[in-house]
Every structure is written in structure tokens, then in C-alpha cells.
């Protein structure tokens, strides 16, 4: 039901396996997402990011990193997408005509957020509650920016 209200659906391959019991995200898109929302982004950890739109089916490799923790990685990615949409002044009416190059610039914006760099920089893990606190604060700010 909520898919009808989405302009972009984003989740990890693990998320979609848990929801739909399918490992092939192309099938998830075709069978469960596309009817409601044409824009679908699936993340696959070290195996990259897949993008599906009404016109595009693309894979983007990710940079190899050695994270201390992956807590908050999905939230960070979502924040990067919203940051990219704002940075490049992409509005709702632009989404259906975006090129592969524009999508790639937006998808690669996730490394702009400091808590992504925290995972790479330090050799000791932070407590889960501290990282969630940072993410909650960032999510609240993003919701206020993106609220319709």
C-alpha cells in the first residue's frame, strides 16, 4: 500500500529477500514495485547498487572500503540520495527524465555524510546507541527538508 505514495523505493537486497522471499531484485522490481513506483534502487553492500526506472536498468559498482561497522549504512545511503536530489536541484517532475549520469551522481553522494567516514577512519567500533543517535538526528533534519 505505501508503495503507491513513493517517488523512489530504496532497500537492500536483504530487505527485499525478507519481504518478498526473492533473491533476484529484477524480479522484485517487476513483480512488486514497478506497478506502484517506477524508480527502484537496491543496494548490495560490496556488490554495488542497482537502479531500475521505466527507462533504465543500471548497475553501479561501489568503492571498496573496510568498515568497522555497517550500522546505519542504509540510513546513510538514503541521506546521500536526498542530499544529491537537493544538491542537483532535482524535483519530482525531473525524476522520470533523469539520465544514467545524473542518477550516478546522486547515488554516489552517500560518502558526503560524516558518519559514513567514521566507519572507515577509526579502528574501534562506536556503541550502537551513539551511532543511532547521530543517524536519528540526521534523519530528523532530512525529514524536515523533504516533508511535503
Short mmCIF file of C-alpha atoms in Angstrom, two decimals:
data_model
loop_
_atom_site.label_atom_id
_atom_site.label_comp_id
_atom_site.label_asym_id
_atom_site.label_seq_id
_atom_site.Cartn_x
_atom_site.Cartn_y
_atom_site.Cartn_z
CA UNK A 1 0.00 0.00 0.00
CA UNK A 2 2.75 2.50 0.89
CA UNK A 3 4.47 1.86 -2.43
CA UNK A 4 1.75 3.91 -4.13
CA UNK A 5 2.96 7.01 -2.30
CA UNK A 6 6.65 6.55 -3.04
CA UNK A 7 8.55 8.50 -5.66
CA UNK A 8 11.63 6.28 -5.17
CA UNK A 9 11.69 2.86 -3.49
CA UNK A 10 15.06 2.00 -1.92
CA UNK A 11 16.17 -1.00 0.06
CA UNK A 12 18.88 -3.59 0.34
CA UNK A 13 18.86 -6.99 -1.29
CA UNK A 14 18.50 -8.43 2.23
CA UNK A 15 15.44 -6.22 2.89
CA UNK A 16 13.72 -7.43 -0.24
CA UNK A 17 14.56 -11.06 0.46
CA UNK A 18 13.00 -10.73 3.91
CA UNK A 19 9.88 -9.07 2.49
CA UNK A 20 9.31 -10.97 -0.76
CA UNK A 21 11.50 -14.09 -0.34
CA UNK A 22 13.21 -13.37 -3.64
CA UNK A 23 16.94 -13.01 -4.24
CA UNK A 24 16.71 -11.52 -7.74
CA UNK A 25 15.97 -7.82 -7.36
CA UNK A 26 14.96 -7.56 -11.02
CA UNK A 27 12.05 -9.90 -10.19
CA UNK A 28 11.23 -7.89 -7.08
CA UNK A 29 11.05 -4.75 -9.22
CA UNK A 30 8.98 -6.35 -11.98
CA UNK A 31 6.64 -8.31 -9.69
CA UNK A 32 6.17 -5.98 -6.73
CA UNK A 33 7.47 -2.43 -7.25
CA UNK A 34 7.16 -1.20 -10.85
CA UNK A 35 3.36 -1.17 -10.90
CA UNK A 36 3.34 1.30 -8.00
CA UNK A 37 6.62 3.19 -8.44
CA UNK A 38 8.90 3.28 -11.48
CA UNK A 39 12.07 4.25 -9.61
CA UNK A 40 13.72 1.47 -7.61
CA UNK A 41 17.18 1.40 -6.02
CA UNK A 42 18.58 -1.75 -4.44
CA UNK A 43 21.84 -1.81 -2.54
CA UNK A 44 24.04 -4.90 -2.35
CA UNK A 45 26.83 -3.96 0.06
CA UNK A 46 30.21 -4.54 -1.55
CA UNK A 47 28.44 -5.75 -4.72
CA UNK A 48 27.17 -2.31 -5.68
CA UNK A 49 23.87 -0.60 -6.36
CA UNK A 50 21.19 -1.43 -8.91
CA UNK A 51 18.87 1.19 -10.36
CA UNK A 52 15.64 0.45 -12.20
CA UNK A 53 13.42 3.10 -13.75
CA UNK A 54 10.86 2.98 -16.52
CA UNK A 55 13.75 3.66 -18.95
CA UNK A 56 16.94 2.47 -17.23
CA UNK A 57 18.35 -0.68 -15.72
CA UNK A 58 21.83 0.10 -14.41
CA UNK A 59 24.41 -1.29 -12.03
CA UNK A 60 26.90 0.95 -10.23
CA UNK A 61 29.96 -0.52 -8.54
CA UNK A 62 30.82 0.66 -5.06
CA UNK A 63 34.20 1.69 -3.75
CA UNK A 64 35.86 -0.97 -1.64
CA UNK A 65 36.08 0.08 1.99
CA UNK A 66 36.91 -1.71 5.20
CA UNK A 67 34.11 -0.63 7.56
CA UNK A 68 34.42 -1.18 11.27
CA UNK A 69 30.64 -1.40 11.42
CA UNK A 70 27.81 -1.29 8.88
CA UNK A 71 25.28 0.03 11.40
CA UNK A 72 23.44 2.87 9.72
CA UNK A 73 24.78 2.20 6.22
CA UNK A 74 21.28 2.15 4.71
CA UNK A 75 20.29 5.34 6.53
CA UNK A 76 23.48 6.96 5.32
CA UNK A 77 22.76 5.89 1.74
CA UNK A 78 19.22 7.32 1.97
CA UNK A 79 20.60 10.58 3.33
CA UNK A 80 23.04 10.70 0.42
CA UNK A 81 20.22 10.22 -2.09
CA UNK A 82 18.23 13.08 -0.56
CA UNK A 83 21.37 15.22 -0.41
CA UNK A 84 22.05 14.52 -4.10
CA UNK A 85 18.50 15.36 -5.12
CA UNK A 86 18.76 18.67 -3.27
CA UNK A 87 22.31 19.42 -4.42
CA UNK A 88 21.46 18.91 -8.09
CA UNK A 89 18.07 20.62 -7.72
CA UNK A 90 16.14 17.52 -8.80
CA UNK A 91 12.40 17.81 -8.26
CA UNK A 92 9.57 15.34 -8.63
CA UNK A 93 8.97 16.24 -12.28
CA UNK A 94 12.64 15.64 -13.13
CA UNK A 95 12.72 12.06 -11.82
CA UNK A 96 11.14 10.44 -14.89
CA UNK A 97 13.60 12.01 -17.33
CA UNK A 98 16.91 11.69 -15.47
CA UNK A 99 19.88 10.27 -17.34
CA UNK A 100 22.15 7.48 -16.16
CA UNK A 101 24.86 10.08 -15.47
CA UNK A 102 22.59 12.16 -13.23
CA UNK A 103 21.44 9.09 -11.31
CA UNK A 104 25.05 8.05 -10.83
CA UNK A 105 25.99 11.46 -9.39
CA UNK A 106 23.10 11.21 -6.94
CA UNK A 107 23.81 7.60 -5.97
CA UNK A 108 27.46 8.46 -5.27
CA UNK A 109 26.52 11.23 -2.82
CA UNK A 110 26.36 8.85 0.16
CA UNK A 111 30.03 9.44 1.02
CA UNK A 112 29.31 13.11 1.78
CA UNK A 113 27.98 12.32 5.25
CA UNK A 114 30.34 12.26 8.22
CA UNK A 115 29.10 9.09 9.88
CA UNK A 116 29.98 7.14 6.73
CA UNK A 117 33.56 8.31 7.15
CA UNK A 118 33.51 7.43 10.84
CA UNK A 119 33.23 3.74 9.94
CA UNK A 120 36.35 3.97 7.80
CA UNK A 121 38.51 6.26 9.94
CA UNK A 122 38.54 4.71 13.39
CA UNK A 123 39.86 1.32 14.39
CA UNK A 124 37.35 0.80 17.20
CA UNK A 125 33.57 0.44 16.93
CA UNK A 126 31.27 3.04 18.43
CA UNK A 127 28.43 1.90 20.61
CA UNK A 128 25.26 1.21 18.65
CA UNK A 129 23.26 3.73 20.68
CA UNK A 130 25.67 6.57 19.84
CA UNK A 131 25.58 5.88 16.11
CA UNK A 132 21.79 5.62 16.07
CA UNK A 133 21.63 8.95 17.89
CA UNK A 134 23.64 10.61 15.13
CA UNK A 135 21.50 8.98 12.46
CA UNK A 136 18.25 9.87 14.22
CA UNK A 137 19.33 13.49 14.35
CA UNK A 138 20.28 13.46 10.66
CA UNK A 139 17.04 11.72 9.70
CA UNK A 140 15.00 14.28 11.59
CA UNK A 141 16.74 17.09 9.73
CA UNK A 142 16.23 15.34 6.39
CA UNK A 143 12.56 14.70 7.07
CA UNK A 144 12.08 18.36 7.79
CA UNK A 145 13.74 19.27 4.49
CA UNK A 146 11.90 16.64 2.47
CA UNK A 147 8.48 16.87 4.18
CA UNK A 148 5.62 17.54 1.76
#
